[in-house]
Coordinates of C-alpha atoms in Angstrom, one line a residue:
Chain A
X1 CA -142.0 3.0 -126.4
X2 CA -138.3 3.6 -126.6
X3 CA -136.5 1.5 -124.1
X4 CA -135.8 3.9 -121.0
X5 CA -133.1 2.1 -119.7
X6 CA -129.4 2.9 -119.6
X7 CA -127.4 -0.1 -121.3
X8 CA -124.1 1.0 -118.3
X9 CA -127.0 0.1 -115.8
X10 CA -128.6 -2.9 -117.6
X11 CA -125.5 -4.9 -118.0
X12 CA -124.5 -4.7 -114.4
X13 CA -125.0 -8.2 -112.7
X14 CA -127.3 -7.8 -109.6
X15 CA -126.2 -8.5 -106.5
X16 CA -125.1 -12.5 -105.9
X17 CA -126.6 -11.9 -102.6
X18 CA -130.0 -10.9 -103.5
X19 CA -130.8 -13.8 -105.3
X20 CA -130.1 -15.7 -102.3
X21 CA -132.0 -13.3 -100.3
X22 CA -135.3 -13.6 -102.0
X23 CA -135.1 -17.6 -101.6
X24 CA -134.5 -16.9 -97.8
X25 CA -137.3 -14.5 -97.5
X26 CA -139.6 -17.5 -98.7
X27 CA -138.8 -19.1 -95.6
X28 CA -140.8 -18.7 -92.5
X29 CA -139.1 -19.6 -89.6
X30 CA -135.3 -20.1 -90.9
X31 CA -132.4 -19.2 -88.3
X32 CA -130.1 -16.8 -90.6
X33 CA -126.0 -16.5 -90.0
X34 CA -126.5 -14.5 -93.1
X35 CA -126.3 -10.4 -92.1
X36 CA -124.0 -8.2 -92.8
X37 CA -124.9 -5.7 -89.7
X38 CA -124.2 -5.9 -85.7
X39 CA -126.9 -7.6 -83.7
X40 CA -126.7 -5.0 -81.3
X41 CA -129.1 -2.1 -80.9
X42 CA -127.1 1.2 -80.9
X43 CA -126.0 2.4 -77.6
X44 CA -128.9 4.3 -76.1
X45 CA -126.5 7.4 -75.0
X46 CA -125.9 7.7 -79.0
X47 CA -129.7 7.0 -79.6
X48 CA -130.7 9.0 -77.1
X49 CA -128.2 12.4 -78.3
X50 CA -130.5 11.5 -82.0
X51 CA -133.9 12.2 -80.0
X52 CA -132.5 15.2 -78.2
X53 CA -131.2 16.7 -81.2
X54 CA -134.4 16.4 -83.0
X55 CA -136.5 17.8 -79.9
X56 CA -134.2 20.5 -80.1
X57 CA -135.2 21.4 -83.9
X58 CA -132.5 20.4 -85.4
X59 CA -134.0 19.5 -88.8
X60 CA -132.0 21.3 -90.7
X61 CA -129.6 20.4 -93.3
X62 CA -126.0 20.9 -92.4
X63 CA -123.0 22.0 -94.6
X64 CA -122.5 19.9 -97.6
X65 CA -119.1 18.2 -96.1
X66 CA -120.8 17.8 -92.6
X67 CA -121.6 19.2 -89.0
X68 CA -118.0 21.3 -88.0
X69 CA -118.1 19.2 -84.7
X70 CA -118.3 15.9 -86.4
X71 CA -115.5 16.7 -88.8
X72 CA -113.3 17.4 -85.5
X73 CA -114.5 14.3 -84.0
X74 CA -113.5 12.0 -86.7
X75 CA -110.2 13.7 -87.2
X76 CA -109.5 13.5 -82.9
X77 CA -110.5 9.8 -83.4
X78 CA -108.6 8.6 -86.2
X79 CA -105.5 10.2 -84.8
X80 CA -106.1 8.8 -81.2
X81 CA -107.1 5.3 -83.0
X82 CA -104.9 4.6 -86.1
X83 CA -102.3 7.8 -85.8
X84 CA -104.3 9.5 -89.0
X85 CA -104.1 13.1 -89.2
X86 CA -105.8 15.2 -91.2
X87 CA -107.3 18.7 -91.5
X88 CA -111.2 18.9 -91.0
X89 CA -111.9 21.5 -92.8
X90 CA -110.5 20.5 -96.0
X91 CA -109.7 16.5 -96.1
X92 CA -112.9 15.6 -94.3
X93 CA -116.1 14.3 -96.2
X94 CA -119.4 12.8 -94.2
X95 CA -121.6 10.2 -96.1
X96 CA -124.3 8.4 -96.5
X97 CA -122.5 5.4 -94.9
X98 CA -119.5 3.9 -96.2
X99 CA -121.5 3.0 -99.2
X100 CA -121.9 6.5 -100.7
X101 CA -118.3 7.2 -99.9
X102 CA -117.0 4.1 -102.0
X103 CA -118.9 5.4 -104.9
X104 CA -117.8 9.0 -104.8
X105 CA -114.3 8.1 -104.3
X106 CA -114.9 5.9 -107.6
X107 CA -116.6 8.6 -109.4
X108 CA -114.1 11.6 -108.6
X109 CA -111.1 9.5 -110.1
X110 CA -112.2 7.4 -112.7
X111 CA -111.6 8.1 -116.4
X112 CA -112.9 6.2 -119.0
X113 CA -110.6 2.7 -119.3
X114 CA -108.9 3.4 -115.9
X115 CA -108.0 -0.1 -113.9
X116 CA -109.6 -0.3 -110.5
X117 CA -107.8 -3.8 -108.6
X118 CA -110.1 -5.7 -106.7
X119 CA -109.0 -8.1 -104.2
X120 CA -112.0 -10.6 -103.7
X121 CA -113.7 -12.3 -102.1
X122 CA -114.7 -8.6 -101.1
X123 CA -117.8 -6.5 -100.1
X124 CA -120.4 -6.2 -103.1
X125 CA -120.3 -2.5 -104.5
X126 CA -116.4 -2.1 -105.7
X127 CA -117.2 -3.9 -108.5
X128 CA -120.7 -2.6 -110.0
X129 CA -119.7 1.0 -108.7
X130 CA -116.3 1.1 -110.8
X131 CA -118.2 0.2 -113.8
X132 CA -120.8 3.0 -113.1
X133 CA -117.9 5.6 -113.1
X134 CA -117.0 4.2 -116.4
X135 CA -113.8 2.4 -114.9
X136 CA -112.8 -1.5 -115.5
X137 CA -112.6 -3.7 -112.8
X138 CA -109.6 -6.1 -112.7
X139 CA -110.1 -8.8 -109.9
X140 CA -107.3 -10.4 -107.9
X141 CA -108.4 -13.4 -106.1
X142 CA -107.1 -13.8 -102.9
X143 CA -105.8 -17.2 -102.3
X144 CA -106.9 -19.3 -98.8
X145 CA -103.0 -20.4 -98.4
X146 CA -102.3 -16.6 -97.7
X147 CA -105.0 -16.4 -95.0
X148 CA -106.8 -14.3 -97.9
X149 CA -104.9 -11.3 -97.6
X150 CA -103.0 -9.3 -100.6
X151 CA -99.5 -10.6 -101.7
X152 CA -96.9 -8.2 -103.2
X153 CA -96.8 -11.0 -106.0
X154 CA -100.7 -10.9 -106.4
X155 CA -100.0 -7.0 -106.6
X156 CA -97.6 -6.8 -108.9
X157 CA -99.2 -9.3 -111.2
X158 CA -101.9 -7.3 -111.5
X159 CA -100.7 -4.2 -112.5
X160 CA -100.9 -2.6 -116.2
X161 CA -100.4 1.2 -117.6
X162 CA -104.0 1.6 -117.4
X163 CA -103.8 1.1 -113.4
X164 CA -104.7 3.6 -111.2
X165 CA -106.7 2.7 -107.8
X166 CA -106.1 -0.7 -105.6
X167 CA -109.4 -1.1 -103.4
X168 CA -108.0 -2.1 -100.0
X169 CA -110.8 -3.9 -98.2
X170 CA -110.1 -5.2 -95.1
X171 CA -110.6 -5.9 -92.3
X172 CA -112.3 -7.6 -94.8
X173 CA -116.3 -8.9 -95.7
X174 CA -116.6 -11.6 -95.9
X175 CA -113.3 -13.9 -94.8
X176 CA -112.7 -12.0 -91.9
X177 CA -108.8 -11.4 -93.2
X178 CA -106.9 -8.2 -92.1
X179 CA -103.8 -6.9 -93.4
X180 CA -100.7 -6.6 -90.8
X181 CA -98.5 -4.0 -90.2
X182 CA -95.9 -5.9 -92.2
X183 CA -98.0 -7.3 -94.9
X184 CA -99.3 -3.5 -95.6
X185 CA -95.3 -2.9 -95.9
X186 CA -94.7 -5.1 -98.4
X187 CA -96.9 -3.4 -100.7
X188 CA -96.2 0.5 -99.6
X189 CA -92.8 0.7 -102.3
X190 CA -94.9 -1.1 -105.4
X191 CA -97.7 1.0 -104.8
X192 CA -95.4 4.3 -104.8
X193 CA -94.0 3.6 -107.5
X194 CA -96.7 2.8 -109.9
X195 CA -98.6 5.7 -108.9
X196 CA -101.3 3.9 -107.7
X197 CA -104.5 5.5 -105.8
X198 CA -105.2 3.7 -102.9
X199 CA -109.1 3.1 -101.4
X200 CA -109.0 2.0 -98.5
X201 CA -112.3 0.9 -97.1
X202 CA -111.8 0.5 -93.5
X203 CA -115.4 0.1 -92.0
X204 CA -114.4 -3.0 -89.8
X205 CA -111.4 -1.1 -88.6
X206 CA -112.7 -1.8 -84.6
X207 CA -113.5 -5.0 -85.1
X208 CA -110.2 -6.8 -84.8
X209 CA -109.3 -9.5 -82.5
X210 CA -106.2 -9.6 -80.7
X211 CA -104.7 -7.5 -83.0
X212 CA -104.9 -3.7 -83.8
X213 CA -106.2 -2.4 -87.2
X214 CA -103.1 -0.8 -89.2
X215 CA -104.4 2.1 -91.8
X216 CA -102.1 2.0 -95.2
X217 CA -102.5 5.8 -94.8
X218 CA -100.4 5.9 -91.5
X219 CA -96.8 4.6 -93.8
X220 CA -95.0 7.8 -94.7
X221 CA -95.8 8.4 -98.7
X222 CA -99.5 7.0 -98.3
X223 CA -101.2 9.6 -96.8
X224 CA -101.3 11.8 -100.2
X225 CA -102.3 8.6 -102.1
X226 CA -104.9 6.8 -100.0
X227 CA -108.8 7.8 -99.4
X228 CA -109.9 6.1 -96.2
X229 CA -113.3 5.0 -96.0
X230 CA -114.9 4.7 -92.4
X231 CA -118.4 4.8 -90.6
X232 CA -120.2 4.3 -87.7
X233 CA -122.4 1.4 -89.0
X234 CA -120.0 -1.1 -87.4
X235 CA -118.3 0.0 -84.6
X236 CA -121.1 1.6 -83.2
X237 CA -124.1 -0.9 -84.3
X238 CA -125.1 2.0 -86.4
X239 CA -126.3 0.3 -90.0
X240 CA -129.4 2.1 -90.0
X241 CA -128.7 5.8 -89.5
X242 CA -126.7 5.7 -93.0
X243 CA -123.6 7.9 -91.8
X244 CA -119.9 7.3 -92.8
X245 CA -117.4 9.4 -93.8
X246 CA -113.9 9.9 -96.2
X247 CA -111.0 11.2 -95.5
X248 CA -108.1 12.0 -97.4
X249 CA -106.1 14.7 -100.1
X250 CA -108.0 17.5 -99.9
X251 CA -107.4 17.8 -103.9
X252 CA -110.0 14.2 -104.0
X253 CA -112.0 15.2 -101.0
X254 CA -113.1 18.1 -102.9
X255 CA -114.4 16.7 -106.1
X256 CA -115.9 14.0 -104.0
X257 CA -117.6 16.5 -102.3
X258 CA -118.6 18.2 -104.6
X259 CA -120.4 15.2 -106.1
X260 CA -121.9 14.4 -103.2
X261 CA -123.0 18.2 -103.3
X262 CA -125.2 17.5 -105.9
X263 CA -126.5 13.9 -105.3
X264 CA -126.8 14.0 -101.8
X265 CA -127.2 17.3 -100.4
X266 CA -125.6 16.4 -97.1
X267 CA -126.0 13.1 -95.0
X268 CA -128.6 12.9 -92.3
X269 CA -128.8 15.4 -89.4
X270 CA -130.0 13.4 -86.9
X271 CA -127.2 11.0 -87.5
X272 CA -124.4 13.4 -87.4
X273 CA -125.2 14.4 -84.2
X274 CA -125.5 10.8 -82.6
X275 CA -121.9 10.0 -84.3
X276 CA -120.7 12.8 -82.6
X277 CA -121.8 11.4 -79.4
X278 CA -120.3 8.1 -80.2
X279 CA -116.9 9.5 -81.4
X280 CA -116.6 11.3 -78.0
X281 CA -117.8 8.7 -75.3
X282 CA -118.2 5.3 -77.5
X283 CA -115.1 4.1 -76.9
X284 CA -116.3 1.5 -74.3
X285 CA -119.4 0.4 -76.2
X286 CA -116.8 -0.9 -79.2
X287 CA -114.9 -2.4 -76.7
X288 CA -118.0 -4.2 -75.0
X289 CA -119.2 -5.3 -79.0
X290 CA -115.7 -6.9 -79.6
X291 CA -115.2 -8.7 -77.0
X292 CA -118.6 -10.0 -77.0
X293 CA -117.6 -10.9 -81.1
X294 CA -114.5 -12.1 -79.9
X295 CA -116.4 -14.9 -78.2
X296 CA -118.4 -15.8 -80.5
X297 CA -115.8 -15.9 -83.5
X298 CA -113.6 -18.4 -81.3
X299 CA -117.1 -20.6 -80.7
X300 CA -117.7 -20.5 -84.3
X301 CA -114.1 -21.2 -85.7
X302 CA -114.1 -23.9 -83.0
X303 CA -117.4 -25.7 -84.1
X304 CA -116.9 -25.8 -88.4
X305 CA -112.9 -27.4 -87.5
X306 CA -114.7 -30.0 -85.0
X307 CA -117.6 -30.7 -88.3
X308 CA -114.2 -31.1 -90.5
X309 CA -115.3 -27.7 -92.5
X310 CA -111.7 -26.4 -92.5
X311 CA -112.1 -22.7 -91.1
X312 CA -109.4 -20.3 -91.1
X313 CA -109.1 -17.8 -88.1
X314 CA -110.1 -14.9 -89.2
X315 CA -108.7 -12.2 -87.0
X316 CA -111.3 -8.9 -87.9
X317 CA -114.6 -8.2 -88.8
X318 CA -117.4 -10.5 -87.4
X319 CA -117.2 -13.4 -90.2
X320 CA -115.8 -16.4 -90.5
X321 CA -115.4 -18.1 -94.1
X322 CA -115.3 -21.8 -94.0
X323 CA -114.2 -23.8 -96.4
X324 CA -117.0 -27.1 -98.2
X325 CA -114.6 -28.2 -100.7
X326 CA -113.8 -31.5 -99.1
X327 CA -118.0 -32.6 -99.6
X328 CA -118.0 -32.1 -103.6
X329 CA -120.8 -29.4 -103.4
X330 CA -120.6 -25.7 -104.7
X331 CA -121.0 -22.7 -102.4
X332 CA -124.7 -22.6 -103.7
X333 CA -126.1 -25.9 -104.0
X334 CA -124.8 -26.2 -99.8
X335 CA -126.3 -23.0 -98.9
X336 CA -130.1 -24.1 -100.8
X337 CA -129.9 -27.4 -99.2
X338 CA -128.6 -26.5 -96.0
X339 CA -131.5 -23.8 -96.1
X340 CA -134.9 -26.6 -97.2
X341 CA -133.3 -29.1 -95.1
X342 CA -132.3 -27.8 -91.4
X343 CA -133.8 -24.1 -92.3
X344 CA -130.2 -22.2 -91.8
X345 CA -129.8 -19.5 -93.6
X346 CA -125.9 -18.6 -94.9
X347 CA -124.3 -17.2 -97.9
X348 CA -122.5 -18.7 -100.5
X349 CA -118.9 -17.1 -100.7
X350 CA -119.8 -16.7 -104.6
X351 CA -121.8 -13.8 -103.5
X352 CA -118.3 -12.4 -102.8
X353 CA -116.6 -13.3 -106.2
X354 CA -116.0 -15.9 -108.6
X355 CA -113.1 -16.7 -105.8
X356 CA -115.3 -17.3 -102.9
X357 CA -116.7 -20.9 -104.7
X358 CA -116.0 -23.5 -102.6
X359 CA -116.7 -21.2 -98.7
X360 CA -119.4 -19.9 -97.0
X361 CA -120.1 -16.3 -95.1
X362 CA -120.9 -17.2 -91.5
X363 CA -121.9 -14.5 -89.6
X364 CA -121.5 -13.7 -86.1
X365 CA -123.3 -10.8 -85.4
X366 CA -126.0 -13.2 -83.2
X367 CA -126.3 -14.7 -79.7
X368 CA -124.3 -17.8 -78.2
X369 CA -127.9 -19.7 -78.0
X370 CA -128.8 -18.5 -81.4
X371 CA -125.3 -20.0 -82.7
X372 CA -125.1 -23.3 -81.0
X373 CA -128.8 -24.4 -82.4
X374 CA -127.8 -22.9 -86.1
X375 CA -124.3 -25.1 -85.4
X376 CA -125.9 -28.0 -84.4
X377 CA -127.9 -28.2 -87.5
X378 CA -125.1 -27.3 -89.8
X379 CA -123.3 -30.0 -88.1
X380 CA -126.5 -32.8 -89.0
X381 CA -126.2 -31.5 -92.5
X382 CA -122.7 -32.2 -93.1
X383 CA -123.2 -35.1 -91.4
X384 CA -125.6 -36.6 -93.4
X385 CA -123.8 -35.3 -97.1
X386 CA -120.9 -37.2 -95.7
X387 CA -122.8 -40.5 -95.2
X388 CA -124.3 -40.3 -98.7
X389 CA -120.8 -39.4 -100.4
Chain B
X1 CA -108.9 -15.6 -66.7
X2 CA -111.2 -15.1 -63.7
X3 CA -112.5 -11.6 -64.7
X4 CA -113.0 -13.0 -68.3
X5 CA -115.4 -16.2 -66.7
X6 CA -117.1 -13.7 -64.6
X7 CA -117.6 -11.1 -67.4
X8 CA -119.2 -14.1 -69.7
X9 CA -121.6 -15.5 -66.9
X10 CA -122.9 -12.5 -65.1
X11 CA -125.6 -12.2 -67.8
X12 CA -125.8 -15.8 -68.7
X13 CA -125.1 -18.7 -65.7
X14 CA -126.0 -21.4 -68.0
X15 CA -123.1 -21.5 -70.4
X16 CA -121.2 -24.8 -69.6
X17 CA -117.1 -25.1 -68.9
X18 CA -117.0 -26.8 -72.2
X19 CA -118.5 -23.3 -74.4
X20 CA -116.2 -21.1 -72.0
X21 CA -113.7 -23.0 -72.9
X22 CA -114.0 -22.3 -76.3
X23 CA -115.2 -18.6 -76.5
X24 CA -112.1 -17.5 -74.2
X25 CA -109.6 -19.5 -75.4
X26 CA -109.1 -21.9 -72.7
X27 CA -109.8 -25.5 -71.8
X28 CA -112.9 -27.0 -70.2
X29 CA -110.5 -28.2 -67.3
X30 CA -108.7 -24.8 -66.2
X31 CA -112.2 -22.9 -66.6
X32 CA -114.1 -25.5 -64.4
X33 CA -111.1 -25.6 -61.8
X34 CA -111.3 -21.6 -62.0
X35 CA -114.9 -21.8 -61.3
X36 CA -114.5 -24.3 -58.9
X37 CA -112.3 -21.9 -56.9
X38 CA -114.1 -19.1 -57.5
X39 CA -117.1 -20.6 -55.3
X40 CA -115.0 -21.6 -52.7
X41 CA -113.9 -18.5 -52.0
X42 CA -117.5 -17.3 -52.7
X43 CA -116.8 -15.0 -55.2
X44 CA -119.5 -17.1 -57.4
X45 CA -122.1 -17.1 -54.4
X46 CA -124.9 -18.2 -56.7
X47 CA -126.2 -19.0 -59.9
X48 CA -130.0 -17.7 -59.8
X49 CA -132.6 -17.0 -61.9
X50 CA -133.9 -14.4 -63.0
X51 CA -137.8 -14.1 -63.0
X52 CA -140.6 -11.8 -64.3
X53 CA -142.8 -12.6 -61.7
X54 CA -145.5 -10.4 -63.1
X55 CA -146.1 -13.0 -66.0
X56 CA -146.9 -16.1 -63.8
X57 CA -150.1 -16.5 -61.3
X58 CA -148.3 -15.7 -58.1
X59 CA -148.8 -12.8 -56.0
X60 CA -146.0 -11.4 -55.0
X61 CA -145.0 -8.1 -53.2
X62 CA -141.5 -6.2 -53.2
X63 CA -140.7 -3.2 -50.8
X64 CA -137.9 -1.4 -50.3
X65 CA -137.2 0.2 -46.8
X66 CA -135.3 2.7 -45.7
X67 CA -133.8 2.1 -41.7
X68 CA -132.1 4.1 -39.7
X69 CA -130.0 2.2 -37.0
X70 CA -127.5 2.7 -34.1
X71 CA -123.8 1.5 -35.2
X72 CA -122.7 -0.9 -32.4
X73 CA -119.5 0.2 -31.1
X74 CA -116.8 -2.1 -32.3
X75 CA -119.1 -3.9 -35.0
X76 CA -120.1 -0.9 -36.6
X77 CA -123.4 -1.8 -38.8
X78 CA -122.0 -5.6 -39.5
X79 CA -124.0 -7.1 -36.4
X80 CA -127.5 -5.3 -37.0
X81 CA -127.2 -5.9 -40.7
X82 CA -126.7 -9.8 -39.9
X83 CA -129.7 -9.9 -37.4
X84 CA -131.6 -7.9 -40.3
X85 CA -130.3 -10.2 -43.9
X86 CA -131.0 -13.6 -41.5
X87 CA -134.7 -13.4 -42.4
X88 CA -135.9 -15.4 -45.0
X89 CA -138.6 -12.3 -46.3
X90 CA -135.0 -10.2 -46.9
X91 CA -133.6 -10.5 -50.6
X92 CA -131.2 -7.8 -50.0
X93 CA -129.3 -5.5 -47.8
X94 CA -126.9 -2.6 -48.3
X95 CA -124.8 -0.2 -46.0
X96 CA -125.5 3.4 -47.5
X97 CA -124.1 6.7 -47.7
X98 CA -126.4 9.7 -46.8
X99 CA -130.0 9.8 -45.4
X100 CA -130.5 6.8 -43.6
X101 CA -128.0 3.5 -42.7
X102 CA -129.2 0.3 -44.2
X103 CA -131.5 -0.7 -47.6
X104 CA -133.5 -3.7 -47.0
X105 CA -135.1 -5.3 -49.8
X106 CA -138.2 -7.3 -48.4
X107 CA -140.3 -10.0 -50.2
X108 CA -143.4 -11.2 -49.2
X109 CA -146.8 -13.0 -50.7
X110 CA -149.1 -9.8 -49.7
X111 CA -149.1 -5.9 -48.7
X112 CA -150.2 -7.2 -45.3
X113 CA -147.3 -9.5 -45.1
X114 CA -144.1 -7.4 -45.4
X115 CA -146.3 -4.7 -43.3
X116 CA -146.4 -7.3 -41.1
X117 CA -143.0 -8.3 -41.5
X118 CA -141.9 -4.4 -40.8
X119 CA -143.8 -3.3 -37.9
X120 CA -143.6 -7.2 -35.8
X121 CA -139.6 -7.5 -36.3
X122 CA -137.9 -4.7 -38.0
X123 CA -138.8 -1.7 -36.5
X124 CA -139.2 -2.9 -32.9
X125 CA -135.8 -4.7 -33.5
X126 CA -132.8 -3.2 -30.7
X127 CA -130.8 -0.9 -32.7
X128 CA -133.2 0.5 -35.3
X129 CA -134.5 4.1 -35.1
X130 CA -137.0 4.3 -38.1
X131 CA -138.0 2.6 -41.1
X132 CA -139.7 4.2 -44.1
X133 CA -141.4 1.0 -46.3
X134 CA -141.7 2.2 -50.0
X135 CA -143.7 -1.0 -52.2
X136 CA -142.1 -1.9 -55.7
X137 CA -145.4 -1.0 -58.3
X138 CA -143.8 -2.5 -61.4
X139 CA -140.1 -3.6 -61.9
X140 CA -138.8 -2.8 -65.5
X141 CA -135.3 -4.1 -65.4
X142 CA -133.1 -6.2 -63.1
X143 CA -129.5 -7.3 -63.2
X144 CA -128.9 -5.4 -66.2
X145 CA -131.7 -7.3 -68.1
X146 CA -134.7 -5.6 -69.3
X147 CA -138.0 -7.6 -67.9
X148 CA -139.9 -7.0 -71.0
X149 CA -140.6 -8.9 -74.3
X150 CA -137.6 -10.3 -75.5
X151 CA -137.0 -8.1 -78.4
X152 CA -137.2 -9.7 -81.8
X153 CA -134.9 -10.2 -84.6
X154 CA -135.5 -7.2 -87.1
X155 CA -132.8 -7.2 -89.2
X156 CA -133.4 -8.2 -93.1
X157 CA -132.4 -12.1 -93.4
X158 CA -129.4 -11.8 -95.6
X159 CA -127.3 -8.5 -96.0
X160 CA -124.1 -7.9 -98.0

């Protein structure tokens, strides 16, 4: 038989984290730090606008871009939230979460040999997703002395001809870095003036602590030059229902959808009418999830400095990245033994990029109790490394 | 600082000064002197549990009555409500608006107990015009908490 497989596909690394996962999965009864997703149920006002929508009938598909009312919603809220305006009928694009939206930004840009900058440690799909829309990935590693975020010096270094879209990803998976009003600044002139495409993936945008999310889009010259990637699966405690969005020129919005068109259809019904209950009376929910985050982020960066695990405030999304440097193990061989030996469950920061050797991805999307007893054990393991150094 | 400590334990009394502390941003001292204060000026009037009675082998009944009573001039309801909350068998009391005066939560081992309790000294008590008892058949949530299963964990271990 002929070998069915495309090579593009083929040569793509799977996922760092997967590997990890299917050693985890062999474990009965390990406590995990390890998701990615909130540990709270969706609101039941948002659930509970799903159910009605489907006793109502509506099973339908909707317009390719999304429901009319949703598109109004997200525009409303990113104005009221991050000063974003933008037209919903033409600059507006609803997804399969954030996920889909990455991809089709990808896909509607890319030409063959065009440079897509990656700041890692970063979320998992910018990378394998470039290469699928025939891009190449360049990869700037963020540096812990910069409290992980994206110098103008990293920026600039990176830059070729063949540049043409810098992935912004923060509030950032998995150190928990966000980018400032002033250290967004810095980079607004280079980016003008190379031309550069901005994607700005801003999924964690509500989860910030202390400090409020600033979009790239909202400096004057960025708007025409930046896709913004958002979605309910965060703010919201939404991972399931698989709903995000893009918004941006309509001139990208258009091809993407029109991809999306094709592969997708439209994103799911039921969904879009729960997000449009969350966009309009949410707002206290995210508030109630943050500060209940907030909590727990200051118990967590609190505990790893006590255990001598330097930790780094993170100051958005619901991570914290510590760093394992100072017990001469990698990233992996801490994460396997922490896993047989006190049955925690956490994720090597390699999972993340090359860059992320040397951290962990704590998560903090679980209870106080369920923190302190995976804490305490951490805290026995690095213990015991230390006493056989 | 205070509406922060009382946000964190309303749900959960059994977090210590020391994880306070660290969650809000404070230190162990200034959140136990805070909470120190706050039960002096009975803010923090407790620190109970809160029980599922229905899973342990112990009969228990829960009624909620309705009463109707005469304001006493110059106390307004105050005086009858303290004669009414001094009883052991009383969990809780309110002052409402509309169709009757006073909700009295009422406690007892049987059916025949509060009944007892209702007809011996609330109703014939000076002040009260009329009590309608309704028992508690199943209670599904209390204090914000759900009194079912604790739900489990049923998110995939690891997740990018």
């Amino acid at each position: 038989m002929r070998n069915p497989l495309s090579k593009n596909v083929v040569n793509i690394k799977p996922s760092g984290i997967r590997k990890f996962f299917d050693i985890v999965s062999e474990m009965k009864d390990a406590i995990s730090l390890g998701v990615g997703e909130p540990d709270f149920d969706t609101p039941w006002h948002i659930r509970e606008e799903g159910i009605y929508s489907l006793e109502k009938g509506r099973t339908f598909y909707t317009s390719n871009s999304g429901l009319k009312e949703l598109k109004i919603e997200i525009c409303n809220y990113l104005h009221r939230r991050f000063n974003l305006k933008y037209d919903y009928e033409r600059e507006v694009l609803v997804t399969v979460g954030g996920s889909e939206a990455i991809d089709l930004a990808f896909r509607a840009m890319l030409n063959p040999g065009d440079e897509v900058l990656i700041p890692q440690p970063c979320y998992v799909s910018y990378h394998p997703c470039t290469l699928l829309a025939g891009g190449v990935p360049v990869v700037i590693e963020l540096k812990e002395e910069n409290n992980f975020k994206l110098t103008k010096e990293q920026l600039l270094a990176a830059i070729t001809d063949k540049t043409k879209i810098l992935v912004l990803p923060f509030p950032n998976n998995p150190t928990g870095a966000i980018m400032e009003y002033d250290d967004l600044k810095d980079l607004v002139d280079v980016i003008i003036e190379k031309d550069i495409i901005v994607v700005s993936d801003e999924i964690y945008a509500e989860l910030t602590y202390g400090k409020n999310h600033v979009s790239i889009a909202s400096f004057p010259g960025m708007r025409e030059r930046t896709v913004v990637i958002n979605g309910f699966s965060k703010s919201y405690a939404m991972t399931g229902w698989r709903l995000g969005y893009a918004v941006g020129p309509a001139m990208i919005i258009e091809q993407m959808t029109k991809i999306h068109q094709f592969a997708i259809m439209c994103a799911p019904t039921t969904s879009q009418y729960a997000a449009i209950e969350a966009l309009r009376n949410g707002d206290s929910d995210v508030e109630t999830m943050r500060d209940a985050y907030d909590k727990r982020r200051r118990f967590l960066v609190h505990a790893f400095n006590n255990m001598g695990l330097n930790c780094f405030e993170p100051f958005g999304a619901f991570y914290v990245f510590p760093c394992i440097k100072s017990l001469n193990m990698t990233s992996d061989e801490f994460a396997t033994k922490l896993l047989m030996e006190e049955k925690v469950a956490v994720v090597p920061g390699t999972a993340f990029g090359d860059c992320g050797e040397g951290f962990l991805r704590i998560s903090y999307a679980y209870s106080i109790e369920n923190l302190k007893i995976a804490t305490e054990r951490i805290e026995r393991f690095v213990n015991k490394i230390r006493k056989n150094q | 600082m205070r509406e922060k400590i009382l946000a964190a334990i309303d749900k959960n009394s059994k977090l210590t000064a020391k994880d306070l502390a660290t969650m809000l941003g404070s230190t162990e001292e200034e959140v136990s002197n805070i909470i120190r204060q706050m039960e002096e000026e009975h803010i923090i009037c407790g620190y109970p549990t809160l029980i599922n009675w229905d899973k342990v082998q112990c009969e228990r009944v829960t009624a909620l009555i309705e009463v109707k009573v005469i304001p006493q001039r110059g106390l307004g309801f105050d005086r009858i409500a303290e004669r009414i909350y001094k009883f052991d068998e009383v969990q809780s009391v309110y002052l409402m608006s509309g169709g009757f005066d006073l909700t009295v939560i009422i406690e007892g081992k049987t059916l025949k107990e509060v009944a007892n309790f209702v007809s011996a000294k609330l109703a014939p008590m000076e002040g009260v015009q009329s009590t309608a008892t309704h028992f508690v058949l199943k209670k599904y949530k209390e204090h914000g908490l759900p009194l079912v299963e604790a739900k489990k964990d049923e998110r995939m271990l690891i997740s990018p």
